[in-house]
Coordinates of C-alpha atoms in Angstrom, one line a residue:
W1 CA 0.0 0.2 -0.1
K2 CA 2.8 2.1 0.9
E3 CA 4.2 2.3 -2.9
Y4 CA 1.2 2.0 -4.6
P5 CA -1.3 3.9 -2.5
N6 CA -3.7 5.2 -5.0
E7 CA -3.5 2.1 -7.4
V8 CA -4.5 0.2 -4.2
T9 CA -6.9 2.2 -2.9
G10 CA -8.9 2.7 -6.8
I11 CA -8.5 -1.4 -6.7
L12 CA -10.1 -1.4 -3.6
S13 CA -12.7 1.0 -4.0
E14 CA -14.0 -0.8 -7.6
F15 CA -13.9 -4.3 -5.3
I16 CA -16.1 -2.5 -2.3
A17 CA -18.5 -0.2 -5.0
I18 CA -19.1 -3.9 -6.6
L19 CA -20.2 -5.6 -3.2
I20 CA -23.1 -2.7 -1.8
L21 CA -24.4 -2.1 -5.3
E22 CA -28.3 -2.3 -5.2
T23 CA -29.7 -4.5 -7.0
T24 CA -31.0 -2.4 -9.5
E25 CA -27.7 -0.6 -9.5
K26 CA -25.4 -0.7 -12.1
E27 CA -23.1 1.6 -10.3
L28 CA -22.7 4.0 -7.1
S29 CA -23.6 7.6 -7.3
K30 CA -20.5 9.5 -7.9
E31 CA -21.2 10.6 -4.0
M32 CA -21.1 7.1 -2.8
Y33 CA -18.5 6.2 -4.6
A34 CA -16.5 9.6 -3.1
K35 CA -16.8 8.3 -0.2
V36 CA -16.0 5.0 -0.3
E37 CA -12.4 6.4 -1.5
S38 CA -12.1 8.3 0.5
E39 CA -12.7 5.6 3.6
I40 CA -10.4 3.2 2.2
K41 CA -7.8 5.3 1.4
K42 CA -8.2 6.5 5.6
Y43 CA -8.3 2.6 6.2
G44 CA -4.6 2.7 4.2
E45 CA -3.0 5.5 5.7
T46 CA -3.1 3.7 9.3
L47 CA -2.3 0.3 8.2
S48 CA -2.3 -2.1 11.2
P49 CA -0.3 -5.5 11.3
T50 CA -3.7 -7.1 11.2
C51 CA -5.3 -5.4 8.1
S52 CA -8.2 -7.7 6.9
F53 CA -11.3 -7.3 5.1
N54 CA -12.3 -7.9 8.2
E55 CA -10.5 -4.6 9.8
L56 CA -11.6 -2.9 6.9
I57 CA -15.5 -2.7 7.7
K58 CA -15.5 -2.6 11.2
K59 CA -12.9 0.4 11.5
S60 CA -14.4 2.7 8.8
D61 CA -17.3 4.6 8.1
L62 CA -18.4 2.7 4.7
P63 CA -22.1 3.0 3.0
R64 CA -24.2 0.4 2.7
K65 CA -21.8 -1.9 5.6
S66 CA -24.5 -4.5 6.2
L67 CA -23.9 -5.7 2.5
L68 CA -20.4 -5.9 3.3
E69 CA -20.9 -7.6 6.3
R70 CA -22.2 -10.1 4.5
W71 CA -18.9 -11.1 3.2
A72 CA -16.9 -10.8 6.8
V73 CA -16.5 -14.2 8.5
G74 CA -20.1 -15.1 10.0
G75 CA -21.7 -13.6 7.5
A76 CA -23.6 -15.5 4.3
F77 CA -20.1 -15.2 2.2
G78 CA -17.7 -14.9 4.9
N79 CA -16.4 -18.2 4.3
I80 CA -15.1 -17.3 0.2
M81 CA -12.3 -14.7 2.3
G82 CA -9.8 -17.6 2.5
S83 CA -6.3 -18.1 0.4
P84 CA -6.6 -19.8 -3.2
Q85 CA -5.4 -22.6 -3.5
K86 CA -1.8 -24.1 -5.5
H87 CA -2.8 -26.2 -8.4
D88 CA 0.0 -27.8 -10.7
N89 CA 2.2 -25.1 -9.5
R90 CA 1.1 -22.9 -12.3
Y91 CA -2.9 -21.9 -11.4
L92 CA -3.7 -20.1 -8.5
Y93 CA -7.5 -21.9 -7.8
F94 CA -10.1 -20.5 -6.3
N95 CA -12.5 -22.7 -4.7
F96 CA -15.9 -21.5 -4.6
E97 CA -17.6 -25.2 -5.5
N98 CA -19.0 -26.2 -2.4
I99 CA -21.1 -22.5 -1.7
Q100 CA -24.6 -23.4 -1.5
T101 CA -25.3 -19.8 -2.0
A102 CA -23.2 -20.5 -5.8
A103 CA -26.8 -19.7 -8.2
N104 CA -27.0 -16.0 -6.2
A105 CA -26.3 -13.3 -8.8
D106 CA -25.2 -11.7 -5.7
F107 CA -22.5 -13.7 -4.4
S108 CA -21.4 -14.9 -8.2
Q109 CA -20.9 -10.9 -8.8
G110 CA -18.4 -10.8 -5.5
C111 CA -16.3 -13.5 -6.7
M112 CA -15.7 -11.9 -9.9
S113 CA -14.7 -8.4 -7.8
L114 CA -12.8 -10.9 -5.4
V115 CA -10.5 -12.8 -8.0
A116 CA -10.5 -9.5 -10.1
S117 CA -9.0 -6.9 -7.2
F118 CA -6.8 -10.2 -6.2
Y119 CA -5.2 -10.3 -9.6
N120 CA -4.7 -6.7 -10.0
L121 CA -2.9 -6.5 -6.5
R122 CA -0.9 -9.1 -7.7
L123 CA 0.3 -7.3 -10.3
L124 CA 1.6 -4.9 -8.2
S125 CA 3.4 -6.6 -5.9
E126 CA 4.9 -8.7 -8.7
R127 CA 6.4 -5.3 -10.2
L128 CA 7.3 -4.3 -6.3
N129 CA 9.5 -7.5 -5.9
N130 CA 10.9 -7.1 -9.7
Q131 CA 9.2 -10.4 -10.3
S132 CA 9.4 -11.0 -14.2
N133 CA 6.4 -14.2 -14.0
R134 CA 4.0 -13.2 -16.8
I135 CA 0.2 -13.5 -15.2
I136 CA -2.6 -14.3 -17.8
F137 CA -6.6 -13.9 -16.2
Y138 CA -8.8 -15.4 -18.0
I139 CA -13.0 -14.7 -18.2
D140 CA -14.9 -16.6 -19.8
E141 CA -18.9 -15.9 -19.9
A142 CA -17.6 -12.7 -19.4
P143 CA -21.2 -10.7 -20.5
F144 CA -22.5 -12.1 -17.6
F145 CA -20.0 -10.1 -15.2
I146 CA -19.8 -6.7 -17.2
K147 CA -22.6 -6.1 -16.6
R148 CA -21.9 -5.1 -12.6
N149 CA -18.1 -5.9 -12.9
G150 CA -18.1 -3.6 -15.9
N151 CA -15.3 -0.3 -14.0
L152 CA -13.5 -2.9 -12.2
L153 CA -12.6 -5.5 -15.5
K154 CA -11.9 -2.4 -17.6
L155 CA -9.8 -1.3 -14.6
T156 CA -7.8 -4.8 -14.8
A157 CA -7.3 -4.7 -19.2
A158 CA -5.6 -0.8 -18.3
N159 CA -3.5 -2.8 -15.5
S160 CA -2.9 -5.6 -17.7
R161 CA -1.3 -3.7 -20.5
K162 CA 0.5 -1.4 -18.5
F163 CA 2.2 -4.0 -15.9
G164 CA 2.9 -6.6 -19.5
H165 CA 0.5 -9.4 -18.0
S166 CA -2.7 -10.5 -19.9
L167 CA -6.5 -10.2 -19.8
I168 CA -8.2 -12.6 -21.7
T169 CA -12.1 -11.6 -22.2
I170 CA -14.7 -14.8 -24.2
A171 CA -18.3 -13.3 -25.2
Q172 CA -20.4 -14.7 -27.9
S173 CA -20.4 -11.1 -29.8
T174 CA -18.0 -8.2 -29.5
F175 CA -21.2 -6.1 -28.1
D176 CA -21.0 -8.0 -25.1
L177 CA -17.6 -6.2 -23.7
L178 CA -19.0 -2.9 -24.5
I179 CA -19.9 -1.1 -20.6
E180 CA -22.9 0.7 -20.0
G181 CA -22.1 3.7 -18.0
E182 CA -24.6 7.3 -17.3
N183 CA -21.9 9.2 -19.9
G184 CA -22.8 6.3 -22.5
V185 CA -21.5 3.4 -23.8
D186 CA -17.4 2.1 -23.2
D187 CA -15.4 0.3 -25.3
A188 CA -12.5 0.5 -23.6
I189 CA -11.7 -3.1 -23.1
L190 CA -11.4 -3.5 -26.3
R191 CA -9.4 -0.9 -27.0
Q192 CA -7.0 -2.0 -24.5
S193 CA -7.4 -5.7 -26.5
P194 CA -5.0 -5.8 -28.8
T195 CA -5.0 -9.7 -29.4
R196 CA -8.1 -10.2 -31.1
F197 CA -9.9 -13.5 -31.9
F198 CA -12.9 -13.3 -34.8
F199 CA -15.2 -16.3 -35.3
Q200 CA -17.8 -14.2 -37.1
V201 CA -18.8 -10.6 -38.0
D202 CA -21.2 -8.8 -35.5
G203 CA -23.8 -6.2 -36.3
T204 CA -23.3 -4.1 -39.4
E205 CA -20.3 -4.6 -41.6
E206 CA -19.7 -1.0 -41.1
E207 CA -19.6 -0.7 -37.6
F208 CA -17.9 -3.7 -37.0
S209 CA -15.1 -2.3 -39.6
S210 CA -15.2 1.0 -38.3
R211 CA -14.2 -0.6 -34.6
F212 CA -11.3 -2.2 -35.5
A213 CA -10.2 -1.1 -38.2
L214 CA -11.1 -3.8 -41.0
E215 CA -11.0 -3.5 -44.6
D216 CA -13.4 -5.2 -46.8
N217 CA -11.1 -8.0 -47.9
H218 CA -10.7 -8.3 -44.4
I219 CA -14.6 -8.5 -43.6
D220 CA -14.8 -10.8 -46.8
A221 CA -12.0 -13.4 -45.1
L222 CA -14.3 -13.3 -42.0
R223 CA -17.3 -14.2 -43.9
S224 CA -16.0 -17.6 -45.4
L225 CA -13.9 -18.5 -42.3
Q226 CA -14.5 -22.5 -42.6
R227 CA -15.6 -25.2 -40.1
T228 CA -15.9 -28.8 -39.8
E229 CA -15.4 -31.5 -37.5
D230 CA -12.0 -31.9 -36.6
S231 CA -11.1 -28.3 -37.7
R232 CA -12.0 -24.8 -37.5
E233 CA -10.5 -21.5 -39.0
V234 CA -9.9 -18.0 -36.9
F235 CA -8.9 -14.3 -37.7
L236 CA -6.8 -12.9 -36.2
S237 CA -5.7 -9.2 -35.4
D238 CA -2.9 -7.6 -33.6
D239 CA 0.0 -5.2 -33.8
F240 CA 1.3 -7.7 -36.5
G241 CA -1.9 -7.6 -38.5
N242 CA -4.5 -9.5 -40.2
R243 CA -4.4 -13.0 -40.8
I244 CA -6.2 -16.8 -40.4
L245 CA -5.4 -19.5 -38.6
K246 CA -6.5 -22.9 -38.9
L247 CA -7.4 -24.8 -35.2
E248 CA -7.0 -28.3 -36.0
L249 CA -7.9 -30.7 -33.3
S250 CA -7.1 -34.2 -32.2
R251 CA -9.7 -36.9 -31.1
E252 CA -7.7 -36.9 -28.3
E253 CA -7.4 -33.2 -27.5
Y254 CA -11.0 -33.2 -27.8
W255 CA -12.1 -36.0 -25.6
R256 CA -9.8 -33.8 -23.1
Y257 CA -11.5 -30.8 -23.6
T258 CA -14.8 -31.4 -24.6
S259 CA -17.5 -29.0 -22.1
S260 CA -20.3 -31.7 -23.7
K261 CA -23.0 -32.7 -20.7
T262 CA -23.5 -36.3 -23.1
D263 CA -19.4 -36.6 -23.8
N264 CA -18.4 -36.2 -20.0
E265 CA -21.1 -38.6 -19.0
K266 CA -20.3 -41.2 -21.2
L267 CA -16.4 -40.7 -20.0
E268 CA -17.3 -40.7 -16.5
A269 CA -20.1 -44.4 -17.4
L270 CA -16.6 -45.5 -19.0
V271 CA -14.5 -44.7 -16.3
K272 CA -16.8 -46.4 -13.4
A273 CA -17.8 -49.6 -15.6
V274 CA -14.3 -50.6 -15.7
P275 CA -11.5 -50.8 -12.5
N276 CA -8.5 -49.5 -12.0
L277 CA -9.1 -47.5 -15.2
T278 CA -8.0 -43.8 -15.7
R279 CA -9.5 -41.3 -16.8
A280 CA -6.6 -40.5 -18.9
E281 CA -6.6 -44.0 -20.2
A282 CA -10.0 -43.6 -20.8
I283 CA -10.0 -40.6 -22.9
K284 CA -7.3 -42.6 -25.1
C285 CA -10.0 -45.7 -25.9
L286 CA -12.6 -42.7 -26.5
A287 CA -10.3 -40.9 -28.8
V288 CA -10.1 -44.3 -31.1
S289 CA -13.3 -45.3 -31.1

């Protein structure tokens, strides 16, 4: 906090702002947001050795404190504020699967804001300690989170570029990555994403080509992308230009990564039916069947 007071205050302010949003709100009023910033900055200036989310709630005069207390120890969602688990020495895994309230919209949005805030703080920590690790943050089904986490994800995209890391957002349409605010539509996430993989043209050709600085021949190429059972073409646009890539998937890779309910049920049934058969062995069996 001492090295990056403004950055940390900004990250935590966005985090708290999401947790105290009312159901009908997309963002806090400027006055309430300023109150959140002020209280977090004040807390940061008097950090104690026991600083924590729970202490922040107790010692500050944050607005709508009853909503924050749901995320504190003893609250309805209080058991998620723990440390992430290491997974394969490369991934940080936040285990939310045992929370019965996972279907709750407030809970889901709060979890995303927690993970995004952790990621942003981790970027500052890496820079402070002169670490050379590159951190990649994947967000699938991005539209669901952008509705209420838009400003935090916009900050995340900016910090990713600023500190040399990567934010990867996945959506069905580029329109899903636009943020609607009181000042109109904000395309900051798209602008902060210099590498783009397109599978289709959405909206009118004029809008699409203008938004991404594409020529008519690029639009024609996008329209003619091919897809088969074993491969699919994708249009890549980045700082080096525009071109078509072909993604080929082996049968073993297909069974390893499929998200199809039917496929996964078939895989699990095979593992259960054959004693001592590992999942990896079952995948190889299905790949040649």
